[in-house]
Each structure stands twice: as structure tokens, then as C-alpha cells.
Amino acid sequence: MNRPGANAAFETIYRSEKRRVLATLIRLLGGFEAAEEALQEAFTAAAERWPRDGIPQNPYAWLVSTGRFKAIDRWRKQARLAAAMPELTALADELYEPAVPEDISDDELRLIFTCCHPALAADARIALTLREVAGLTTEEIARAYIAPAPTIAQRIVRAKSKIREDAIPYEVPSHAQLPERLESVLRVIYLIFNEGYAATEGPGLTRADLCAEAIRLGRLMVDLLPDPEAMGLLALMLLHEARYHTRIDQAGDIILLEDQDRSLWDRRLINEAGALVEQAFAARNIGPYVLQAAIATVHANASTTEGTDWAQIVTLYDVLLRVDPSPIAALNRAAALSKRDGPEAGLAAIEAIIQQGQLQNYPLAYAARADMQRQLGMVEAAVDSYQRAIALTRQPAELRFLKSRLAALSSG
């Protein structure tokens, strides 16, 4: 393989396997720091050898073996684990016949449950899992939290220290312990999908790898614990995934929901999600993910934007805000309200949300306000709102969209 081809293959494998390799190394090496260092050493070795020797048949096993070998070799040289030398020797012997775990996903599931251990603070659980399982940057996590990046970094450091000091086990908990961890785990999977669906950084609006990873983890959770909320989350992700390829055009620019070609939506995924929503509602234990999935189902089953049952969507948002109040849900309700009752009602709702102060740094709040002001002919106010949204936006596709709206408005 030539150098450009090897480099391209390396980048692809890095993106697809990095999270799985890290999860397995954490299990094998017993800690985050050792595993992260071993991961970097393994990929450094791969960058050096693969262009010369070719891509191994099983890159995952090669990377795990190389990372583990380098960690053990480093420990031997540093003489930090002299008392454990017999065990290290046995581990090193296994490196020459590396075996893929029976279920690769188990390692990631174990890592999620470790990061979501109830001994950790709730906000630290999610931040740590997004960093270690999803591989998000601190800045990406901060955007998901609508919080400063240094705050997120401190949460992650404290969580790692807590796991190390309390010797929190790296394992999937017993069935009896699953419910107390479920909320945090589902929240993490949800945020992983959100980052893939609307990427914080990078040239593209979306990250297909994160969406696929979140859906895979969602399926694992439903298999492990068929709770209504787990089914609701999986359904929600499938419904968004069903229209994934209609959200951007060939230039990578945003296509709004009302302009998407609904004939291209994946009906197989929509039908699968619909069955999950029905099953979740039948359990009569309705939570926020089931409600969000129900809202997405109404959108998915409408043939046009005009034909969408906006009254039902507003009602579902009303229930969602009682079950799980959040400014983002309130913003989405305001958008639906504008479709049901007109832009005046939607604008009034958005102004009230912004005045509360929780979305002062959230660009989509100002973008939604600008859109309603535009519809009402409030040109000067809309220009100001678009400019505010642009100042807060970093994602290139979103920036292009907002600037095009502003340019169209400014040109009359």
C-alpha cells in the first residue's frame, strides 16, 4: 500500500476503533491514565508500521495487543509493579496470540457503567463518559452542557480521581443495580447522538460515526434492560437517523425540515421506531425519551409540514415540560407553538425563555427568535437576532445558514 493510501486507512481506523480500543485497554490495564497513554502509543506504532508492513487483518486486536504490551513494558522499566511481575509476565505472554473479546461492545458497556457509577456526582458521570466513551473534546461537552469548558475539565478530573481512589469496579452491574444507573447511561447515549447529529466543530454538520455508535449502544441497552425509557431513546435516535441524509445538500448546507424530501426518509427505521414507541406507551411508564420519540413520530408520519399535527406536538411538549422541564424543550415547544398559533405566539414564548437567562449563550434560541421576527416583518430586530446567533455559532454549516438568512433579510 502506498503512503497516501495507508494514511487514509489509518485515519479511518483511528476514527472507527479508537473508542473501542480505549475501552478494552481500560479494562486490561485497570485505569484511565495508563489506558490513554497506551492508546496513543499503539496508534503511534501503527502510524510507523502500517505504511511499511500493511494494515493488519484485525486492526482492533493489533492495537489492543500493542497498547497493552507497551504499557506492560513501561511498567517493567519503571519498576512500579515489581510485586505483580508474575501476573504481568502472564499478560505479556498472551500478547503473542491476541484474541478479540467475545463481545467487543461489552468493554464499552462496562466503561459506560463505570463512568456512571452512583458514587460519582451526576454531572461528573455524564461529562466523564462523553469524554472517555464518545471521545468528545472538553469544548464539545461544554456545548452540550451549555457550561464553561474549564468547569467541565474539572468535573472530569475529579471523577477520574474518585474512580481511582474508591477502586470503583469496571463492570456491568447486576440486574438489580441497573435501574439506578439507567438515567445517567441513557443521558450519555443521548448526548453522544446529539453531538453526531449536530456536530460542535469540524467542517460537516454531522458525524455519522457518533450517531452510529449511539444507536448501537442504545440497542445494547434495550437488550440488557428493556425499560420504556431505553426503548424511547432508541426510537428517538432511529427517527432522527431516518432523515439523516436529507438534512444537508451536496454542498454540505442545511436543509430545513419543511424543505426535506420526505420520500427519502428511511421508512424501515421509522417503522421500527414506531413499534418501540407503542411498546413503551403500553408499559404506562412514560418518561422524557418516550415523549420526545412520540413527538418525532408525529413529524415522521406527516406527509408535509403543513399537514403536521402541530396541536398534538404542542400537547406532547406540555407533558414533557411537566415530566422533565428544560429550556431546550421549552424552545422547541415555542417553535411548535408558532406553527399552531402563529409567529406572534411563538415569539412571545421565546422572549420569555431568553429573559429567564438559561439560553443566553445558546445560538439556536436567537436564530429561532430571528426567524419569527422575520416572519412578522420586524426586519431590524431580526437582523440583530441573527447577528447575535452568528456571534455564538462555531459550526461552519450553521454559520453559512445563518449568514445566508441575514444576507437575504438585509437585501430586502
C-alpha angles and dihedrals in degrees: 000000000000122000097258091049092048091049092051091048090048092053092049093050091045092056096043101040106029096091094045093047091050093050092052093046091052089055094046098042098036101230146059099239096050092045094048091051091047090049092056092047091050094052091044089055090047092052089054100042108032097066087054103035101027132246111304118243091245108031093178094057091043093052094046092049094046094047093048092046092051092048092051091046090051092050091051093051092048091047088219095135103036092139090057095049096117090054091046091052090053090050092049091052090058091058092077091062102035115191127199111234114258089250115020091194090063091075093054091046091051090050093051092051091047091052090046096050111144090234088072124078111264096242091045092053094059096041092050094048093048089051099044103030103031095031093227119162121245089252092053091050091048089055091052090051094039085230137124115277094233089057091054092047091054092050091053094049092049092048093052091049091050092052091049097044095044094041091230107196122248099230148105105262124240118276090257091056096047099087094059090055097040099088094054093044093050091047090054093049089048092053092047089055092046091054089051093046094050109015118212095216140008132071097284130068092226141039109211093190093061093046091051091046093051092049091048091051090046091055090049090053093050090051092047097044117006093205117159091242092051088051091046093053093048090049091049092052093046091051092053091044089053091069097033096116094048096057097081135034128229091277091055094252123143121265112201120230093253091054098046121113100246092191087071095056113115104253092187091063091042091053092047090051092047091055090051092050091050091049091049093049090049088061088061092218100114119186136169098279093051090050093048089049090051089053091049089048091058089053092046094051096048115099093208139009090250091051093053115118095241093170090060091047092052090049092051090050089051089056092044092053090053093048098040114005115203136153091237092056089047090052091051090049090053090055090051090046090056089056092049102039104016136265093289091064092044093049092050090052093049093048089054091051094049091047089058087066101227095109100039091121097036109107096200090063091060092041090055091047091049092051093054092044088052091052090051093051093248092142101166093047091046091052090052092049093048090050090051091050091048092051090055098043124093102167109102097217092049090047092053091050094049093045091050090052091048092048092050091049094047092050091055 
